[in-house]
Coordinates of C-alpha atoms in Angstrom, one line a residue:
M273 CA 22.6 -30.6 54.2
A274 CA 25.7 -29.6 52.6
D275 CA 24.2 -30.6 49.0
Q276 CA 21.0 -28.4 49.8
D277 CA 23.6 -25.5 50.8
Q278 CA 24.9 -25.4 47.1
D279 CA 21.6 -25.4 45.9
L280 CA 20.8 -21.8 47.2
V281 CA 21.5 -19.2 45.3
D282 CA 21.5 -15.1 46.4
V283 CA 19.2 -13.5 44.0
D284 CA 18.5 -10.1 43.6
P285 CA 14.8 -9.5 43.1
N286 CA 15.4 -6.1 41.5
D287 CA 17.8 -7.4 38.7
P288 CA 16.1 -8.0 35.0
G289 CA 18.4 -11.5 34.5
D290 CA 19.7 -10.5 31.3
G291 CA 22.9 -8.5 32.8
S292 CA 21.3 -4.7 32.6
L293 CA 21.4 -2.7 35.2
P294 CA 18.3 -3.0 38.1
V295 CA 15.3 -0.7 37.6
F296 CA 13.5 0.6 40.3
R297 CA 10.1 2.4 40.1
W298 CA 9.5 5.4 41.7
K299 CA 10.3 5.9 45.2
Q300 CA 11.3 2.3 45.6
A301 CA 15.3 3.0 45.2
G302 CA 16.8 3.1 48.7
R303 CA 18.2 6.6 49.6
A304 CA 20.9 5.5 51.7
N305 CA 23.7 4.2 49.0
L306 CA 21.9 5.5 45.6
A307 CA 21.3 9.0 44.5
T308 CA 20.4 10.8 41.1
R309 CA 22.7 13.3 39.7
R310 CA 20.4 16.0 41.3
Q311 CA 20.2 14.2 44.4
L312 CA 24.3 14.3 44.6
R313 CA 24.4 18.0 43.4
Q314 CA 22.3 18.9 46.7
M315 CA 24.8 17.0 48.6
G316 CA 27.8 18.7 47.2
L317 CA 29.0 15.6 45.3
R318 CA 29.1 14.8 41.9
P319 CA 29.4 11.5 40.0
G320 CA 33.3 11.7 39.2
G321 CA 33.3 9.2 36.3
Q322 CA 31.5 6.3 37.6
E323 CA 29.0 4.4 35.5
P324 CA 25.3 4.4 36.8
V325 CA 24.4 1.5 38.9
A326 CA 20.8 1.4 38.6
R327 CA 17.8 3.2 37.0
I328 CA 14.4 4.8 38.1
E329 CA 11.7 4.6 36.1
C330 CA 8.1 6.6 36.4
R331 CA 5.2 7.3 33.8
G332 CA 5.1 3.5 33.0
G333 CA 9.1 3.6 31.7
K334 CA 8.7 6.7 29.6
R335 CA 10.7 8.7 31.8
F336 CA 14.0 7.6 33.5
T337 CA 17.2 8.8 35.4
W338 CA 20.1 7.0 36.1
L339 CA 21.5 6.1 40.0
Y340 CA 24.8 6.2 41.1
R341 CA 26.5 5.2 44.2
I342 CA 27.0 7.8 46.8
D343 CA 30.3 6.6 48.6
L344 CA 32.1 7.1 44.9
A345 CA 30.8 10.1 44.4
K346 CA 33.3 13.2 44.3
P347 CA 33.2 16.7 45.5
K348 CA 31.7 19.4 43.2
L349 CA 34.3 21.2 41.5
P350 CA 34.4 25.0 42.3
M351 CA 32.9 27.9 40.2
T352 CA 36.1 29.5 38.3
L353 CA 35.9 33.0 37.0
A354 CA 35.9 31.3 33.5
K355 CA 32.9 29.1 34.3
E356 CA 31.1 32.3 35.7
A357 CA 31.7 34.6 32.7
A358 CA 30.5 31.7 30.4
L359 CA 27.2 31.7 32.5
D360 CA 26.8 35.2 32.5
K361 CA 26.9 35.0 28.7
A362 CA 25.1 32.3 28.5
M363 CA 21.9 34.2 30.7
A364 CA 21.6 37.1 28.5
R365 CA 17.9 36.5 28.2
Q366 CA 17.8 37.7 32.1
T367 CA 20.1 40.5 31.8
C368 CA 18.2 43.8 31.4
P369 CA 19.7 45.8 28.8
G370 CA 18.4 49.1 29.6
P371 CA 19.6 51.4 32.3
C372 CA 19.4 49.1 35.5
G373 CA 21.5 46.3 34.1
R374 CA 20.1 43.8 36.6
R375 CA 19.9 40.0 36.4
Y376 CA 16.5 38.6 37.0
F377 CA 16.2 34.9 37.8
H378 CA 13.4 34.8 35.1
C379 CA 13.7 35.5 31.4
L380 CA 12.6 38.9 30.2
P381 CA 10.6 39.8 27.3
L382 CA 13.5 41.3 25.2
K383 CA 11.6 40.7 22.1
T384 CA 8.4 42.4 22.7
L385 CA 9.7 44.9 25.1
G386 CA 13.4 45.4 24.8
S387 CA 14.3 45.7 28.8
C388 CA 12.4 44.5 32.2
L389 CA 9.0 46.0 33.1
E390 CA 10.6 48.4 35.3
C391 CA 12.8 50.1 32.6
F392 CA 10.1 49.7 30.1
D393 CA 7.2 51.1 32.1
G394 CA 8.0 52.2 35.7
T395 CA 6.3 49.2 37.1
P396 CA 8.5 48.5 40.1
A397 CA 10.0 44.8 40.4
D398 CA 10.2 42.5 43.3
P399 CA 13.6 42.7 44.9
A400 CA 13.7 39.1 45.2
S401 CA 13.2 38.8 41.4
Y402 CA 16.7 39.7 40.7
I403 CA 20.3 40.1 41.5
A404 CA 22.7 43.1 41.5
P405 CA 23.8 45.4 40.3
P406 CA 21.0 48.1 41.9
A407 CA 19.1 50.3 39.7
K408 CA 21.1 53.1 38.5
H409 CA 18.0 55.3 37.9
L410 CA 16.6 54.2 41.6
L411 CA 20.2 55.7 42.9
A412 CA 19.7 59.0 41.1
A413 CA 16.2 59.6 42.1
D414 CA 17.4 59.5 45.9
P415 CA 17.0 62.7 47.7
R416 CA 19.6 62.1 50.3
R417 CA 22.5 60.9 47.8
P418 CA 24.2 63.7 46.5
P419 CA 24.4 63.9 42.5
P420 CA 27.3 62.3 40.7
M421 CA 30.6 64.5 40.0
S422 CA 31.3 65.2 36.9
T423 CA 35.2 63.9 35.6
A424 CA 36.5 67.5 35.5
V425 CA 35.0 68.5 38.8
R426 CA 36.1 65.0 40.0
A427 CA 40.0 65.4 38.5
S428 CA 40.2 69.2 39.6
A429 CA 39.1 68.4 43.0
F430 CA 42.2 66.1 43.4
Q431 CA 44.7 68.5 41.8
L432 CA 47.5 69.6 44.3
P433 CA 47.9 73.5 44.7

């Protein structure tokens, strides 16, 4: 009986056997302990320097992604002002150079129109398609809002007698 126990070997059915990483097909990897970079990001984590432990293949092996262990993942690093400034600079195609100065969630036709559609021909933009700042030309058109003071008027208003 003891001789039979020595012949038993624990075999991983997903291990290719050549010492490389196990390969899973689409939707076959267990989500309990493995995740892709995108899935880690959704959980507020990052790989944190760990090596991938497996990979998922789809489209007949033409496309693949790495899998990482969730228990070894580290928390995401917070956004710093320098990172935010670099991202704003990289998103120049999404920022309107026109009078509104809005940053849209899509790329603007800057080569053909030179600005967003609202600044170009007055087509109203969906408020869900952009983030601050609000359009300056819309604020000036609001009849309930007083006209802006000039610099000279503002300076004279605060002078002491």
